[in-house]
C-alpha cells in the first residue's frame, strides 16, 4: 500500500494541483469574507467584535489539526520507515505555524474590546503559545540536523511531546476557570451557536483549509525538487 | 451602510486589523513558499542544462525529472 506514497508517483498530481486549489481558495474566501464582514449578524453582547471569531477560530482549529497530522505522520513514518511521511509532515508545518500565530494575534486583538486586555496568561492562550513554540522547535530541527535518521528521530520526539499539549488546549476551558468561554460547537451534541454565525464560520474554515492545502502542495513540490537537485549532483 | 461596515459601532479598528493581519500573513507565507519553489526549480533547470548528453538522457529517464522540467509555468 505504501508504494502509492512514493514521491515520483504523486508528483504528477501535486505539481498540477496548486493552481486549481488557489482558484477554489479565492472563491471560497470571497464568499467567507462577504458573510463574515457583511451578512452575518452582530452579537447581542459583543456587537461587531464577534466578527473576529471568523478568522480566530478557524485558524486555531487548523493549527491544532495540522499539528495532530504532523504527529501521526511522524510516528507512522518512524515505525514503518516511510521517508515520504516525514516530507509530508515537514511541508505541513509552515502553514500550521502561521495559523497558530494568526490565532494568537487575532485572539489578542479580540481580547482588548472583550476582556479589556491584549494578553492574559489564561490556560487556553498559554497552551496555544506553547504549541507555537513546538512548531518553531520542529521547523528549527529540520534546519539544524543534516542527517536524515537524526532529523526523523528528533522531529518525532518533538511532535510526541507537543501532542500532549493538544488535549490540554482543547479541554483547558473545561478544566480551569479561564477567560475563554466553553466550546460553542460540539460534533456529538447540539451546538449553541446560531446557524447565521455557524455558516460563515464553516465557510471561513473551508477557505483556511484550502489555503493550508495550497501551501502544503507548493512546499511539498519544493522539497521534492530539492531532493532531485541533490540527485543530479550525484550523477 | 458603508460607514457601518468601516466603523462597526466603534469595533471597526479591531475587526479590520484582525482580518488584515490574517490576509497579510497568508500573502507573506504564499510569497515566501513561491520564492523557495521558483529558486529550487531554477536551480534544477540550471543543473540539468549543465549535464552532458549521456547523463541528461539518464536523468530524463526518471519520470519525476521529466515532470519538473515540463511544469515550468506552475505556481
mmCIF file of N, CA and C in Angstrom, chain A residues 28-79:
data_model
loop_
_atom_site.group_PDB
_atom_site.id
_atom_site.type_symbol
_atom_site.label_atom_id
_atom_site.label_comp_id
_atom_site.label_asym_id
_atom_site.label_seq_id
_atom_site.Cartn_x
_atom_site.Cartn_y
_atom_site.Cartn_z
ATOM 1 N N UNK A 28 -13.899 30.541 -2.346
ATOM 2 C CA UNK A 28 -14.460 30.252 -1.006
ATOM 3 C C UNK A 28 -14.125 31.380 -0.031
ATOM 4 N N UNK A 29 -12.909 31.935 -0.132
ATOM 5 C CA UNK A 29 -12.525 33.037 0.757
ATOM 6 C C UNK A 29 -13.402 34.266 0.501
ATOM 7 N N UNK A 30 -13.682 34.554 -0.765
ATOM 8 C CA UNK A 30 -14.538 35.711 -1.092
ATOM 9 C C UNK A 30 -15.932 35.540 -0.488
ATOM 10 N N UNK A 31 -16.475 34.338 -0.609
ATOM 11 C CA UNK A 31 -17.804 34.074 -0.017
ATOM 12 C C UNK A 31 -17.718 34.216 1.509
ATOM 13 N N UNK A 32 -16.683 33.622 2.081
ATOM 14 C CA UNK A 32 -16.490 33.652 3.545
ATOM 15 C C UNK A 32 -16.356 35.071 4.066
ATOM 16 N N UNK A 33 -15.565 35.909 3.374
ATOM 17 C CA UNK A 33 -15.347 37.289 3.828
ATOM 18 C C UNK A 33 -16.636 38.104 3.727
ATOM 19 N N UNK A 34 -17.408 37.866 2.650
ATOM 20 C CA UNK A 34 -18.684 38.589 2.499
ATOM 21 C C UNK A 34 -19.627 38.227 3.642
ATOM 22 N N UNK A 35 -19.684 36.939 3.948
ATOM 23 C CA UNK A 35 -20.562 36.501 5.041
ATOM 24 C C UNK A 35 -20.073 37.033 6.383
ATOM 25 N N UNK A 36 -18.758 36.909 6.612
ATOM 26 C CA UNK A 36 -18.196 37.271 7.918
ATOM 27 C C UNK A 36 -18.261 38.770 8.195
ATOM 28 N N UNK A 37 -18.015 39.585 7.165
ATOM 29 C CA UNK A 37 -17.925 41.035 7.391
ATOM 30 C C UNK A 37 -19.232 41.781 7.106
ATOM 31 N N UNK A 38 -20.088 41.219 6.266
ATOM 32 C CA UNK A 38 -21.289 41.969 5.869
ATOM 33 C C UNK A 38 -22.595 41.255 6.278
ATOM 34 N N UNK A 39 -22.733 39.991 5.869
ATOM 35 C CA UNK A 39 -24.032 39.335 6.012
ATOM 36 C C UNK A 39 -24.340 38.787 7.414
ATOM 37 N N UNK A 40 -23.322 38.370 8.145
ATOM 38 C CA UNK A 40 -23.603 37.755 9.454
ATOM 39 C C UNK A 40 -24.034 38.829 10.467
ATOM 40 N N UNK A 41 -24.898 38.447 11.417
ATOM 41 C CA UNK A 41 -25.385 39.448 12.372
ATOM 42 C C UNK A 41 -24.345 39.779 13.447
ATOM 43 N N UNK A 42 -24.520 40.932 14.085
ATOM 44 C CA UNK A 42 -23.637 41.252 15.219
ATOM 45 C C UNK A 42 -24.167 40.532 16.463
ATOM 46 N N UNK A 43 -23.290 40.323 17.429
ATOM 47 C CA UNK A 43 -23.670 39.614 18.658
ATOM 48 C C UNK A 43 -24.379 40.584 19.612
ATOM 49 N N UNK A 44 -25.351 40.080 20.376
ATOM 50 C CA UNK A 44 -26.092 40.980 21.274
ATOM 51 C C UNK A 44 -25.209 41.505 22.413
ATOM 52 N N UNK A 45 -24.139 40.769 22.753
ATOM 53 C CA UNK A 45 -23.267 41.206 23.837
ATOM 54 C C UNK A 45 -21.989 41.856 23.300
ATOM 55 N N UNK A 46 -21.351 41.160 22.310
ATOM 56 C CA UNK A 46 -20.037 41.610 21.830
ATOM 57 C C UNK A 46 -20.122 42.549 20.630
ATOM 58 N N UNK A 47 -21.310 42.780 20.151
ATOM 59 C CA UNK A 47 -21.551 43.617 18.970
ATOM 60 C C UNK A 47 -20.718 43.126 17.778
ATOM 61 N N UNK A 48 -20.102 44.056 17.023
ATOM 62 C CA UNK A 48 -19.380 43.664 15.799
ATOM 63 C C UNK A 48 -18.038 42.968 16.086
ATOM 64 N N UNK A 49 -17.537 43.097 17.310
ATOM 65 C CA UNK A 49 -16.229 42.476 17.596
ATOM 66 C C UNK A 49 -16.285 40.952 17.437
ATOM 67 N N UNK A 50 -17.495 40.386 17.456
ATOM 68 C CA UNK A 50 -17.646 38.940 17.298
ATOM 69 C C UNK A 50 -17.147 38.465 15.924
ATOM 70 N N UNK A 51 -17.080 39.400 14.964
ATOM 71 C CA UNK A 51 -16.628 39.030 13.608
ATOM 72 C C UNK A 51 -15.188 38.512 13.602
ATOM 73 N N UNK A 52 -14.416 38.888 14.620
ATOM 74 C CA UNK A 52 -13.025 38.405 14.711
ATOM 75 C C UNK A 52 -13.017 36.879 14.856
ATOM 76 N N UNK A 53 -14.109 36.342 15.419
ATOM 77 C CA UNK A 53 -14.228 34.883 15.572
ATOM 78 C C UNK A 53 -14.033 34.158 14.238
ATOM 79 N N UNK A 54 -14.461 34.783 13.129
ATOM 80 C CA UNK A 54 -14.420 34.108 11.828
ATOM 81 C C UNK A 54 -13.002 33.922 11.273
ATOM 82 N N UNK A 55 -12.030 34.610 11.859
ATOM 83 C CA UNK A 55 -10.641 34.298 11.481
ATOM 84 C C UNK A 55 -9.918 33.590 12.633
ATOM 85 N N UNK A 56 -10.283 33.979 13.866
ATOM 86 C CA UNK A 56 -9.583 33.433 15.037
ATOM 87 C C UNK A 56 -9.845 31.930 15.224
ATOM 88 N N UNK A 57 -11.103 31.543 15.201
ATOM 89 C CA UNK A 57 -11.456 30.142 15.493
ATOM 90 C C UNK A 57 -10.975 29.179 14.394
ATOM 91 N N UNK A 58 -11.241 29.466 13.096
ATOM 92 C CA UNK A 58 -10.710 28.538 12.071
ATOM 93 C C UNK A 58 -9.185 28.414 12.109
ATOM 94 N N UNK A 59 -8.497 29.529 12.382
ATOM 95 C CA UNK A 59 -7.030 29.475 12.446
ATOM 96 C C UNK A 59 -6.578 28.549 13.582
ATOM 97 N N UNK A 60 -7.249 28.651 14.728
ATOM 98 C CA UNK A 60 -6.896 27.791 15.877
ATOM 99 C C UNK A 60 -7.188 26.325 15.560
ATOM 100 N N UNK A 61 -8.361 26.064 14.993
ATOM 101 C CA UNK A 61 -8.733 24.676 14.646
ATOM 102 C C UNK A 61 -7.703 24.069 13.693
ATOM 103 N N UNK A 62 -7.350 24.823 12.662
ATOM 104 C CA UNK A 62 -6.462 24.249 11.644
ATOM 105 C C UNK A 62 -5.042 24.077 12.174
ATOM 106 N N UNK A 63 -4.584 24.989 13.010
ATOM 107 C CA UNK A 63 -3.229 24.802 13.562
ATOM 108 C C UNK A 63 -3.176 23.552 14.447
ATOM 109 N N UNK A 64 -4.261 23.296 15.193
ATOM 110 C CA UNK A 64 -4.318 22.074 16.015
ATOM 111 C C UNK A 64 -4.389 20.829 15.128
ATOM 112 N N UNK A 65 -5.206 20.914 14.088
ATOM 113 C CA UNK A 65 -5.359 19.784 13.168
ATOM 114 C C UNK A 65 -4.050 19.443 12.473
ATOM 115 N N UNK A 66 -3.342 20.481 12.034
ATOM 116 C CA UNK A 66 -2.078 20.242 11.334
ATOM 117 C C UNK A 66 -1.047 19.622 12.280
ATOM 118 N N UNK A 67 -0.995 20.110 13.519
ATOM 119 C CA UNK A 67 -0.009 19.528 14.445
ATOM 120 C C UNK A 67 -0.332 18.057 14.714
ATOM 121 N N UNK A 68 -1.623 17.744 14.845
ATOM 122 C CA UNK A 68 -2.025 16.337 15.065
ATOM 123 C C UNK A 68 -1.616 15.492 13.862
ATOM 124 N N UNK A 69 -1.823 16.030 12.652
ATOM 125 C CA UNK A 69 -1.457 15.298 11.429
ATOM 126 C C UNK A 69 0.062 15.092 11.357
ATOM 127 N N UNK A 70 0.815 16.119 11.718
ATOM 128 C CA UNK A 70 2.281 16.016 11.694
ATOM 129 C C UNK A 70 2.747 14.917 12.659
ATOM 130 N N UNK A 71 2.117 14.888 13.834
ATOM 131 C CA UNK A 71 2.490 13.870 14.834
ATOM 132 C C UNK A 71 2.188 12.468 14.300
ATOM 133 N N UNK A 72 0.991 12.296 13.753
ATOM 134 C CA UNK A 72 0.588 10.995 13.210
ATOM 135 C C UNK A 72 1.563 10.542 12.111
ATOM 136 N N UNK A 73 1.857 11.460 11.192
ATOM 137 C CA UNK A 73 2.757 11.121 10.072
ATOM 138 C C UNK A 73 4.164 10.789 10.575
ATOM 139 N N UNK A 74 4.633 11.536 11.575
ATOM 140 C CA UNK A 74 5.982 11.305 12.111
ATOM 141 C C UNK A 74 6.068 9.935 12.789
ATOM 142 N N UNK A 75 5.040 9.615 13.580
ATOM 143 C CA UNK A 75 5.059 8.327 14.299
ATOM 144 C C UNK A 75 4.972 7.156 13.306
ATOM 145 N N UNK A 76 4.003 7.239 12.400
ATOM 146 C CA UNK A 76 3.830 6.151 11.410
ATOM 147 C C UNK A 76 5.084 6.070 10.519
ATOM 148 N N UNK A 77 5.580 7.232 10.102
ATOM 149 C CA UNK A 77 6.783 7.272 9.259
ATOM 150 C C UNK A 77 7.987 6.666 9.954
ATOM 151 N N UNK A 78 8.091 6.911 11.264
ATOM 152 C CA UNK A 78 9.226 6.382 12.020
ATOM 153 C C UNK A 78 9.101 4.866 12.208
ATOM 154 N N UNK A 79 7.888 4.406 12.517
ATOM 155 C CA UNK A 79 7.687 2.963 12.756
ATOM 156 C C UNK A 79 7.904 2.171 11.460
#
